Amino acid sequence: MEHLNQYQPPDLRLFDRLPDGFTGIAIEKLGSILPGPSLIRIEGEKGAPLFVSILLHGNETTGFTAMQQLLEGFGAPRRLLPRPMLLFVGNVAAAVRGVRKLDGQADYNRIWQGERYPEHLLARHVLAEIARAAPVAGIDLHNNTGKNPHYGCVNRLEHKSLSLARRFSKTIVWFTEPHEVLAVALSAICPAVTLECGVSGDATGTEHVENYLRHCLELPEEILFAPPANHHNDLFHTTARILLSEGTRPGFGQCDDSADICFREDLETLNFERVPEGTELGRFSKELPPIRVIDNMNETVTDRYLLFSENRILTRVPVVPSMFTRDVKIIRQDCLGYLMEPYQA
């Protein structure tokens, strides 16, 4: 296997009980009780465990805070949870530093298929342990950097996963790319969802996640997977994502000559809005715009979605954006955002 980053394959730490001090520790000190990526078994009443993943991205802290509050409220590990839990705490080193990932390190939510990075060894070990535990459901907790609603993501259009997502939000996104994310691998083992919980540090998101996880622990399976009484959904299918060429200098609003491409100031407000054809997203200064759109087959489909006219970037067709962000580091590490279309399940 070719190792393409500077880090040695991280060891997976296995815990048979919740480490002392977990519920009260500050995230910047988490490394003092978890020396690296950790899989923690937390005792509960009889039955299959609930699998939960937090901190795949070290700066997405809502899942960590909600988990601390949830476990403290249940009195774990002194008292049994209503259902056992298998908790994966991902990129501890990045979390301690408050960053998505360390420079030169693989993205912990892009390692669950393939063999390119040392972290793929970690991913295979985690997945083997999850499969052995046969969880009732899998939940991966994340935050957004841009302005987005709370929403649930599924990778398979089957009723158990859709019901899990709908219990979190009426807004649901079905995506198949990027296929290297944890939830795609989880969905081959059990019903699985990714929950996007707003921006890190927002108390509303923390409370929402804590209440959701409490229900997942307390509800019997036949109720957990039953469609909620109000089962009206806004279901979207992710069809493409927008990338900037390497080395591109993006800007927002009124840009100076240092920006190669200048997006509209309110770009994030377009997330989950039905954006009509002909909407201006930004402007570019070079002869050719340093931007491209790729679809779920990794094919370039820029001309299908965008029109370039007089140095303006316009939508060629109606679209529904998601995860548009002004965070330049996230844009460079991942993408500008995604394009979706409404979908009828």
mmCIF file of C-alpha atoms in Angstrom:
data_model
loop_
_atom_site.group_PDB
_atom_site.id
_atom_site.type_symbol
_atom_site.label_atom_id
_atom_site.label_comp_id
_atom_site.label_asym_id
_atom_site.label_seq_id
_atom_site.Cartn_x
_atom_site.Cartn_y
_atom_site.Cartn_z
ATOM 1 C CA MET A 1 0.000 0.000 0.000
ATOM 2 C CA GLU A 2 1.322 3.437 -0.950
ATOM 3 C CA HIS A 3 1.376 5.847 1.963
ATOM 4 C CA LEU A 4 0.702 9.369 0.737
ATOM 5 C CA ASN A 5 1.007 11.378 3.937
ATOM 6 C CA GLN A 6 3.635 11.941 6.601
ATOM 7 C CA TYR A 7 1.861 10.142 9.431
ATOM 8 C CA GLN A 8 2.249 6.573 10.580
ATOM 9 C CA PRO A 9 -0.935 4.459 10.561
ATOM 10 C CA PRO A 10 -2.724 5.443 13.794
ATOM 11 C CA ASP A 11 -3.545 2.702 16.260
ATOM 12 C CA LEU A 12 -7.162 2.149 17.243
ATOM 13 C CA ARG A 13 -7.605 2.253 21.014
ATOM 14 C CA LEU A 14 -10.277 -0.106 22.341
ATOM 15 C CA PHE A 15 -12.063 0.619 25.629
ATOM 16 C CA ASP A 16 -14.462 -1.751 27.418
ATOM 17 C CA ARG A 17 -15.896 1.066 29.485
ATOM 18 C CA LEU A 18 -16.209 4.829 29.329
ATOM 19 C CA PRO A 19 -12.885 6.345 30.463
ATOM 20 C CA ASP A 20 -13.024 8.226 33.749
ATOM 21 C CA GLY A 21 -13.406 11.954 33.238
ATOM 22 C CA PHE A 22 -14.809 11.761 29.690
ATOM 23 C CA THR A 23 -18.020 13.644 30.441
ATOM 24 C CA GLY A 24 -16.267 16.630 31.990
ATOM 25 C CA ILE A 25 -13.029 17.027 30.079
ATOM 26 C CA ALA A 26 -12.335 20.051 27.904
ATOM 27 C CA ILE A 27 -11.831 19.087 24.283
ATOM 28 C CA GLU A 28 -8.338 20.590 24.165
ATOM 29 C CA LYS A 29 -7.341 18.111 26.907
ATOM 30 C CA LEU A 30 -9.058 15.077 25.354
ATOM 31 C CA GLY A 31 -5.707 13.537 24.432
ATOM 32 C CA SER A 32 -4.941 13.021 28.117
ATOM 33 C CA ILE A 33 -7.595 10.273 28.366
ATOM 34 C CA LEU A 34 -7.849 9.195 24.701
ATOM 35 C CA PRO A 35 -4.374 8.875 23.152
ATOM 36 C CA GLY A 36 -5.777 8.563 19.637
ATOM 37 C CA PRO A 37 -8.763 7.293 17.635
ATOM 38 C CA SER A 38 -10.832 5.308 20.136
ATOM 39 C CA LEU A 39 -13.704 2.838 20.067
ATOM 40 C CA ILE A 40 -15.521 2.791 23.394
ATOM 41 C CA ARG A 41 -18.058 0.172 24.494
ATOM 42 C CA ILE A 42 -20.548 1.567 26.989
ATOM 43 C CA GLU A 43 -22.726 -0.907 28.842
ATOM 44 C CA GLY A 44 -26.490 -0.846 28.547
ATOM 45 C CA GLU A 45 -29.526 -3.035 28.907
ATOM 46 C CA LYS A 46 -29.688 -6.148 26.745
ATOM 47 C CA GLY A 47 -29.862 -5.728 23.002
ATOM 48 C CA ALA A 48 -27.852 -4.597 20.014
ATOM 49 C CA PRO A 49 -25.783 -1.443 20.566
ATOM 50 C CA LEU A 50 -26.244 1.963 18.996
ATOM 51 C CA PHE A 51 -23.131 3.020 17.079
ATOM 52 C CA VAL A 52 -22.256 6.736 17.199
ATOM 53 C CA SER A 53 -19.284 8.503 15.621
ATOM 54 C CA ILE A 54 -18.001 11.915 16.728
ATOM 55 C CA LEU A 55 -15.035 14.130 15.848
ATOM 56 C CA LEU A 56 -14.170 12.657 12.455
ATOM 57 C CA HIS A 57 -13.434 16.316 11.852
ATOM 58 C CA GLY A 58 -11.667 17.792 14.850
ATOM 59 C CA ASN A 59 -13.342 21.204 14.701
ATOM 60 C CA GLU A 60 -16.890 19.802 14.546
ATOM 61 C CA THR A 61 -17.602 19.654 18.243
ATOM 62 C CA THR A 62 -21.393 19.478 18.618
ATOM 63 C CA GLY A 63 -21.397 15.677 18.707
ATOM 64 C CA PHE A 64 -18.712 15.638 21.399
ATOM 65 C CA THR A 65 -20.503 18.141 23.640
ATOM 66 C CA ALA A 66 -23.892 16.478 23.143
ATOM 67 C CA MET A 67 -22.360 13.078 23.964
ATOM 68 C CA GLN A 68 -20.810 14.422 27.158
ATOM 69 C CA GLN A 69 -24.158 15.831 28.286
ATOM 70 C CA LEU A 70 -26.063 12.702 27.282
ATOM 71 C CA LEU A 71 -23.765 10.288 29.132
ATOM 72 C CA GLU A 72 -23.610 12.547 32.186
ATOM 73 C CA GLY A 73 -27.400 12.679 32.241
ATOM 74 C CA PHE A 74 -27.658 8.887 32.137
ATOM 75 C CA GLY A 75 -25.007 8.539 34.849
ATOM 76 C CA ALA A 76 -22.684 6.471 32.636
ATOM 77 C CA PRO A 77 -20.669 4.423 33.325
ATOM 78 C CA ARG A 78 -22.058 4.037 36.877
ATOM 79 C CA ARG A 79 -25.531 3.223 35.528
ATOM 80 C CA LEU A 80 -26.481 1.198 32.461
ATOM 81 C CA LEU A 81 -27.704 3.004 29.366
ATOM 82 C CA PRO A 82 -31.160 1.993 28.065
ATOM 83 C CA ARG A 83 -29.321 0.413 25.128
ATOM 84 C CA PRO A 84 -25.581 -0.390 24.800
ATOM 85 C CA MET A 85 -23.508 2.080 22.819
ATOM 86 C CA LEU A 86 -20.430 1.720 20.650
ATOM 87 C CA LEU A 87 -18.823 5.162 20.484
ATOM 88 C CA PHE A 88 -16.097 6.037 17.982
ATOM 89 C CA VAL A 89 -14.071 9.156 18.767
ATOM 90 C CA GLY A 90 -12.196 9.925 15.555
ATOM 91 C CA ASN A 91 -9.484 12.507 14.992
ATOM 92 C CA VAL A 92 -8.448 13.227 18.572
ATOM 93 C CA ALA A 93 -5.191 14.929 17.536
ATOM 94 C CA ALA A 94 -7.058 17.414 15.337
ATOM 95 C CA ALA A 95 -9.761 17.966 17.970
ATOM 96 C CA VAL A 96 -7.158 18.933 20.568
ATOM 97 C CA ARG A 97 -5.905 21.612 18.157
ATOM 98 C CA GLY A 98 -9.360 22.731 17.061
ATOM 99 C CA VAL A 99 -8.850 21.988 13.365
ATOM 100 C CA ARG A 100 -10.663 19.805 10.824
ATOM 101 C CA LYS A 101 -7.512 17.735 10.263
ATOM 102 C CA LEU A 102 -3.789 18.148 10.717
ATOM 103 C CA ASP A 103 -1.791 19.432 7.754
ATOM 104 C CA GLY A 104 -0.624 16.495 5.667
ATOM 105 C CA GLN A 105 -3.133 14.162 7.331
ATOM 106 C CA ALA A 106 -5.941 12.315 5.556
ATOM 107 C CA ASP A 107 -9.487 13.547 6.105
ATOM 108 C CA TYR A 108 -11.017 11.104 8.615
ATOM 109 C CA ASN A 109 -14.285 11.143 6.694
ATOM 110 C CA ARG A 110 -12.625 10.148 3.418
ATOM 111 C CA ILE A 111 -10.832 6.961 4.534
ATOM 112 C CA TRP A 112 -13.620 4.375 4.648
ATOM 113 C CA GLN A 113 -12.982 2.949 1.199
ATOM 114 C CA GLY A 114 -9.707 2.523 -0.649
ATOM 115 C CA GLU A 115 -6.089 1.939 0.335
ATOM 116 C CA ARG A 116 -4.361 5.226 -0.416
ATOM 117 C CA TYR A 117 -3.639 6.508 3.084
ATOM 118 C CA PRO A 118 -2.233 4.988 6.294
ATOM 119 C CA GLU A 119 -5.570 5.800 7.930
ATOM 120 C CA HIS A 120 -7.273 3.173 5.760
ATOM 121 C CA LEU A 121 -5.797 0.553 8.107
ATOM 122 C CA LEU A 122 -7.554 2.297 10.982
ATOM 123 C CA ALA A 123 -10.826 2.430 9.037
ATOM 124 C CA ARG A 124 -10.779 -1.293 8.269
ATOM 125 C CA HIS A 125 -10.147 -2.097 11.938
ATOM 126 C CA VAL A 126 -13.052 0.126 13.037
ATOM 127 C CA LEU A 127 -15.437 -1.359 10.467
ATOM 128 C CA ALA A 128 -14.522 -4.907 11.515
ATOM 129 C CA GLU A 129 -15.336 -4.064 15.134
ATOM 130 C CA ILE A 130 -18.631 -2.446 14.131
ATOM 131 C CA ALA A 131 -19.648 -5.449 12.034
ATOM 132 C CA ARG A 132 -18.808 -7.746 14.948
ATOM 133 C CA ALA A 133 -21.027 -5.707 17.262
ATOM 134 C CA ALA A 134 -23.973 -5.768 14.787
ATOM 135 C CA PRO A 135 -25.434 -2.406 15.885
ATOM 136 C CA VAL A 136 -29.094 -1.570 15.653
ATOM 137 C CA ALA A 137 -28.195 1.663 13.814
ATOM 138 C CA GLY A 138 -25.226 3.877 12.997
ATOM 139 C CA ILE A 139 -25.121 7.654 13.462
ATOM 140 C CA ASP A 140 -22.285 9.922 12.315
ATOM 141 C CA LEU A 141 -22.399 13.445 13.781
ATOM 142 C CA HIS A 142 -21.071 16.493 11.929
ATOM 143 C CA ASN A 143 -21.230 20.286 11.756
ATOM 144 C CA ASN A 144 -21.370 22.702 8.828
ATOM 145 C CA THR A 145 -19.149 25.721 8.316
ATOM 146 C CA GLY A 146 -21.741 27.617 6.279
ATOM 147 C CA LYS A 147 -25.323 28.623 6.956
ATOM 148 C CA ASN A 148 -27.410 25.449 6.666
ATOM 149 C CA PRO A 149 -30.446 23.993 8.431
ATOM 150 C CA HIS A 150 -30.105 20.921 10.621
ATOM 151 C CA TYR A 151 -30.598 17.968 8.296
ATOM 152 C CA GLY A 152 -30.075 14.235 7.986
ATOM 153 C CA CYS A 153 -28.248 12.409 5.199
ATOM 154 C CA VAL A 154 -28.832 8.889 3.923
ATOM 155 C CA ASN A 155 -26.880 6.839 1.420
ATOM 156 C CA ARG A 156 -29.546 4.231 0.733
ATOM 157 C CA LEU A 157 -33.227 4.905 0.090
ATOM 158 C CA GLU A 158 -34.534 2.297 2.517
ATOM 159 C CA HIS A 159 -37.174 2.981 5.118
ATOM 160 C CA LYS A 160 -35.131 2.430 8.298
ATOM 161 C CA SER A 161 -32.436 4.926 7.346
ATOM 162 C CA LEU A 162 -35.027 7.409 6.079
ATOM 163 C CA SER A 163 -36.954 7.100 9.348
ATOM 164 C CA LEU A 164 -33.773 7.731 11.351
ATOM 165 C CA ALA A 165 -33.087 10.844 9.284
ATOM 166 C CA ARG A 166 -36.672 12.085 9.515
ATOM 167 C CA ARG A 167 -36.579 11.824 13.304
ATOM 168 C CA PHE A 168 -33.844 14.445 13.221
ATOM 169 C CA SER A 169 -35.236 16.776 10.549
ATOM 170 C CA LYS A 170 -37.810 16.960 7.787
ATOM 171 C CA THR A 171 -34.914 18.008 5.515
ATOM 172 C CA ILE A 172 -33.145 14.916 4.175
ATOM 173 C CA VAL A 173 -30.297 14.620 1.680
ATOM 174 C CA TRP A 174 -29.583 11.433 -0.253
ATOM 175 C CA PHE A 175 -26.024 11.256 -1.527
ATOM 176 C CA THR A 176 -23.710 8.602 -2.938
ATOM 177 C CA GLU A 177 -20.600 10.783 -3.382
ATOM 178 C CA PRO A 178 -18.150 11.171 -1.833
ATOM 179 C CA HIS A 179 -18.336 7.397 -1.420
ATOM 180 C CA GLU A 180 -15.356 7.276 0.975
ATOM 181 C CA VAL A 181 -17.360 8.648 3.923
ATOM 182 C CA LEU A 182 -18.108 6.591 7.024
ATOM 183 C CA ALA A 183 -21.871 6.571 6.531
ATOM 184 C CA VAL A 184 -21.601 4.815 3.161
ATOM 185 C CA ALA A 185 -19.537 2.036 4.754
ATOM 186 C CA LEU A 186 -21.899 1.911 7.743
ATOM 187 C CA SER A 187 -24.947 1.521 5.506
ATOM 188 C CA ALA A 188 -23.642 -1.886 4.396
ATOM 189 C CA ILE A 189 -23.727 -3.015 8.051
ATOM 190 C CA CYS A 190 -26.839 -1.385 9.546
ATOM 191 C CA PRO A 191 -29.334 1.444 8.979
ATOM 192 C CA ALA A 192 -27.185 4.566 8.984
ATOM 193 C CA VAL A 193 -27.473 8.344 8.902
ATOM 194 C CA THR A 194 -25.182 11.341 8.906
ATOM 195 C CA LEU A 195 -26.561 14.221 10.937
ATOM 196 C CA GLU A 196 -25.510 17.760 10.016
ATOM 197 C CA CYS A 197 -26.029 19.768 13.191
ATOM 198 C CA GLY A 198 -25.433 23.397 12.223
ATOM 199 C CA VAL A 199 -22.308 25.285 13.234
ATOM 200 C CA SER A 200 -20.007 24.114 16.025
ATOM 201 C CA GLY A 201 -20.650 25.607 19.427
ATOM 202 C CA ASP A 202 -24.309 26.463 18.834
ATOM 203 C CA ALA A 203 -26.323 25.429 21.906
ATOM 204 C CA THR A 204 -29.428 24.749 19.817
ATOM 205 C CA GLY A 205 -27.579 22.127 17.783
ATOM 206 C CA THR A 206 -26.139 20.487 20.901
ATOM 207 C CA GLU A 207 -29.573 20.211 22.525
ATOM 208 C CA HIS A 208 -31.092 18.861 19.291
ATOM 209 C CA VAL A 209 -28.459 16.125 19.020
ATOM 210 C CA GLU A 210 -28.633 15.186 22.706
ATOM 211 C CA ASN A 211 -32.417 14.768 22.552
ATOM 212 C CA TYR A 212 -32.172 12.774 19.332
ATOM 213 C CA LEU A 213 -29.597 10.372 20.768
ATOM 214 C CA ARG A 214 -31.640 9.943 23.936
ATOM 215 C CA HIS A 215 -34.603 8.841 21.851
ATOM 216 C CA CYS A 216 -32.405 6.425 19.902
ATOM 217 C CA LEU A 217 -31.283 4.842 23.156
ATOM 218 C CA GLU A 218 -34.725 4.707 24.760
ATOM 219 C CA LEU A 219 -37.093 3.779 21.936
ATOM 220 C CA PRO A 220 -37.696 0.117 21.069
ATOM 221 C CA GLU A 221 -36.721 -0.834 17.519
ATOM 222 C CA GLU A 222 -40.274 -1.067 16.176
ATOM 223 C CA ILE A 223 -40.860 2.569 17.169
ATOM 224 C CA LEU A 224 -37.372 3.849 16.363
ATOM 225 C CA PHE A 225 -37.698 2.763 12.735
ATOM 226 C CA ALA A 226 -41.368 3.622 12.298
ATOM 227 C CA PRO A 227 -42.023 6.742 10.213
ATOM 228 C CA PRO A 228 -42.813 9.709 12.487
ATOM 229 C CA ALA A 229 -46.430 10.848 12.584
ATOM 230 C CA ASN A 230 -45.536 13.903 10.500
ATOM 231 C CA HIS A 231 -43.594 12.155 7.753
ATOM 232 C CA HIS A 232 -43.612 15.020 5.230
ATOM 233 C CA ASN A 233 -40.056 15.326 3.944
ATOM 234 C CA ASP A 234 -38.021 17.727 1.899
ATOM 235 C CA LEU A 235 -35.847 15.103 0.216
ATOM 236 C CA PHE A 236 -32.935 16.186 -1.950
ATOM 237 C CA HIS A 237 -30.456 14.227 -4.036
ATOM 238 C CA THR A 238 -26.877 15.484 -4.267
ATOM 239 C CA THR A 239 -25.865 15.439 -7.930
ATOM 240 C CA ALA A 240 -22.588 17.400 -8.080
ATOM 241 C CA ARG A 241 -20.020 19.405 -6.145
ATOM 242 C CA ILE A 242 -18.088 22.552 -6.985
ATOM 243 C CA LEU A 243 -14.293 22.622 -6.816
ATOM 244 C CA LEU A 244 -11.768 25.407 -7.267
ATOM 245 C CA SER A 245 -8.535 24.848 -9.165
ATOM 246 C CA GLU A 246 -5.497 24.271 -6.956
ATOM 247 C CA GLY A 247 -3.879 27.517 -5.882
ATOM 248 C CA THR A 248 -6.973 29.615 -6.597
ATOM 249 C CA ARG A 249 -7.429 32.631 -4.325
ATOM 250 C CA PRO A 250 -11.152 33.046 -3.591
ATOM 251 C CA GLY A 251 -12.815 36.142 -2.195
ATOM 252 C CA PHE A 252 -16.314 37.259 -1.215
ATOM 253 C CA GLY A 253 -18.218 40.502 -1.648
ATOM 254 C CA GLN A 254 -16.097 43.431 -2.802
ATOM 255 C CA CYS A 255 -12.808 41.785 -3.824
ATOM 256 C CA ASP A 256 -9.479 43.348 -4.687
ATOM 257 C CA ASP A 257 -6.918 42.187 -7.245
ATOM 258 C CA SER A 258 -5.606 39.506 -4.860
ATOM 259 C CA ALA A 259 -8.673 37.316 -5.551
ATOM 260 C CA ASP A 260 -8.795 35.092 -8.637
ATOM 261 C CA ILE A 261 -12.505 34.514 -8.169
ATOM 262 C CA CYS A 262 -14.975 36.627 -6.214
ATOM 263 C CA PHE A 263 -18.198 35.077 -4.932
ATOM 264 C CA ARG A 264 -21.257 36.984 -3.808
ATOM 265 C CA GLU A 265 -21.191 38.160 -0.200
ATOM 266 C CA ASP A 266 -24.331 36.224 0.727
ATOM 267 C CA LEU A 267 -23.335 32.934 -0.932
ATOM 268 C CA GLU A 268 -24.133 30.885 2.211
ATOM 269 C CA THR A 269 -27.733 32.132 2.268
ATOM 270 C CA LEU A 270 -28.376 30.149 -0.936
ATOM 271 C CA ASN A 271 -28.006 26.831 0.913
ATOM 272 C CA PHE A 272 -31.181 24.724 0.645
ATOM 273 C CA GLU A 273 -32.898 27.440 -1.376
ATOM 274 C CA ARG A 274 -34.319 26.779 -4.815
ATOM 275 C CA VAL A 275 -31.983 28.951 -6.880
ATOM 276 C CA PRO A 276 -33.350 29.796 -10.343
ATOM 277 C CA GLU A 277 -31.564 29.698 -13.667
ATOM 278 C CA GLY A 278 -29.497 32.802 -14.353
ATOM 279 C CA THR A 279 -28.571 33.512 -10.709
ATOM 280 C CA GLU A 280 -25.146 35.114 -10.376
ATOM 281 C CA LEU A 281 -22.821 33.272 -7.983
ATOM 282 C CA GLY A 282 -19.718 35.392 -8.510
ATOM 283 C CA ARG A 283 -17.169 36.813 -10.903
ATOM 284 C CA PHE A 284 -13.718 35.791 -12.105
ATOM 285 C CA SER A 285 -10.718 37.799 -13.212
ATOM 286 C CA LYS A 286 -8.802 35.365 -15.419
ATOM 287 C CA GLU A 287 -9.552 34.421 -19.005
ATOM 288 C CA LEU A 288 -10.876 31.042 -17.845
ATOM 289 C CA PRO A 289 -12.716 30.653 -14.532
ATOM 290 C CA PRO A 290 -10.769 28.511 -11.994
ATOM 291 C CA ILE A 291 -13.883 26.550 -11.072
ATOM 292 C CA ARG A 292 -15.363 23.241 -12.127
ATOM 293 C CA VAL A 293 -18.315 21.035 -11.278
ATOM 294 C CA ILE A 294 -17.998 17.237 -11.010
ATOM 295 C CA ASP A 295 -20.845 14.759 -10.807
ATOM 296 C CA ASN A 296 -21.275 11.525 -8.857
ATOM 297 C CA MET A 297 -19.250 9.628 -11.460
ATOM 298 C CA ASN A 298 -16.364 12.093 -10.985
ATOM 299 C CA GLU A 299 -16.990 13.444 -14.480
ATOM 300 C CA THR A 300 -16.643 17.149 -15.213
ATOM 301 C CA VAL A 301 -20.109 18.603 -15.842
ATOM 302 C CA THR A 302 -19.385 22.314 -15.417
ATOM 303 C CA ASP A 303 -21.228 23.343 -18.580
ATOM 304 C CA ARG A 304 -24.352 21.493 -17.422
ATOM 305 C CA TYR A 305 -24.712 23.675 -14.337
ATOM 306 C CA LEU A 306 -22.788 26.920 -14.866
ATOM 307 C CA LEU A 307 -22.678 29.602 -17.544
ATOM 308 C CA PHE A 308 -19.736 32.009 -17.858
ATOM 309 C CA SER A 309 -20.626 35.344 -19.388
ATOM 310 C CA GLU A 310 -18.671 38.623 -19.247
ATOM 311 C CA ASN A 311 -16.617 37.314 -16.335
ATOM 312 C CA ARG A 312 -19.764 36.401 -14.411
ATOM 313 C CA ILE A 313 -20.574 32.944 -13.040
ATOM 314 C CA LEU A 314 -24.272 32.176 -13.567
ATOM 315 C CA THR A 315 -26.434 29.132 -12.906
ATOM 316 C CA ARG A 316 -27.419 27.530 -16.204
ATOM 317 C CA VAL A 317 -30.256 25.492 -14.638
ATOM 318 C CA PRO A 318 -32.279 25.701 -11.410
ATOM 319 C CA VAL A 319 -30.287 24.212 -8.493
ATOM 320 C CA VAL A 320 -30.501 23.703 -4.739
ATOM 321 C CA PRO A 321 -27.070 24.343 -3.161
ATOM 322 C CA SER A 322 -25.915 22.870 0.126
ATOM 323 C CA MET A 323 -22.859 23.429 2.309
ATOM 324 C CA PHE A 324 -21.746 26.531 0.403
ATOM 325 C CA THR A 325 -19.110 28.039 2.678
ATOM 326 C CA ARG A 326 -16.933 31.133 2.960
ATOM 327 C CA ASP A 327 -14.265 29.215 4.898
ATOM 328 C CA VAL A 328 -11.309 29.312 2.509
ATOM 329 C CA LYS A 329 -9.455 26.479 4.254
ATOM 330 C CA ILE A 330 -12.480 24.175 3.965
ATOM 331 C CA ILE A 331 -12.902 25.156 0.302
ATOM 332 C CA ARG A 332 -9.303 24.146 -0.372
ATOM 333 C CA GLN A 333 -9.432 20.947 1.696
ATOM 334 C CA ASP A 334 -12.813 19.800 0.401
ATOM 335 C CA CYS A 335 -15.000 21.901 -1.896
ATOM 336 C CA LEU A 336 -16.995 25.115 -2.227
ATOM 337 C CA GLY A 337 -20.262 23.229 -1.791
ATOM 338 C CA TYR A 338 -22.724 20.807 -3.358
ATOM 339 C CA LEU A 339 -25.574 21.003 -5.856
ATOM 340 C CA MET A 340 -28.788 19.094 -5.295
ATOM 341 C CA GLU A 341 -32.177 18.516 -6.867
ATOM 342 C CA PRO A 342 -35.533 17.774 -5.187
ATOM 343 C CA TYR A 343 -36.293 14.061 -5.156
ATOM 344 C CA GLN A 344 -39.407 11.970 -4.664
ATOM 345 C CA ALA A 345 -38.730 8.726 -2.756
#
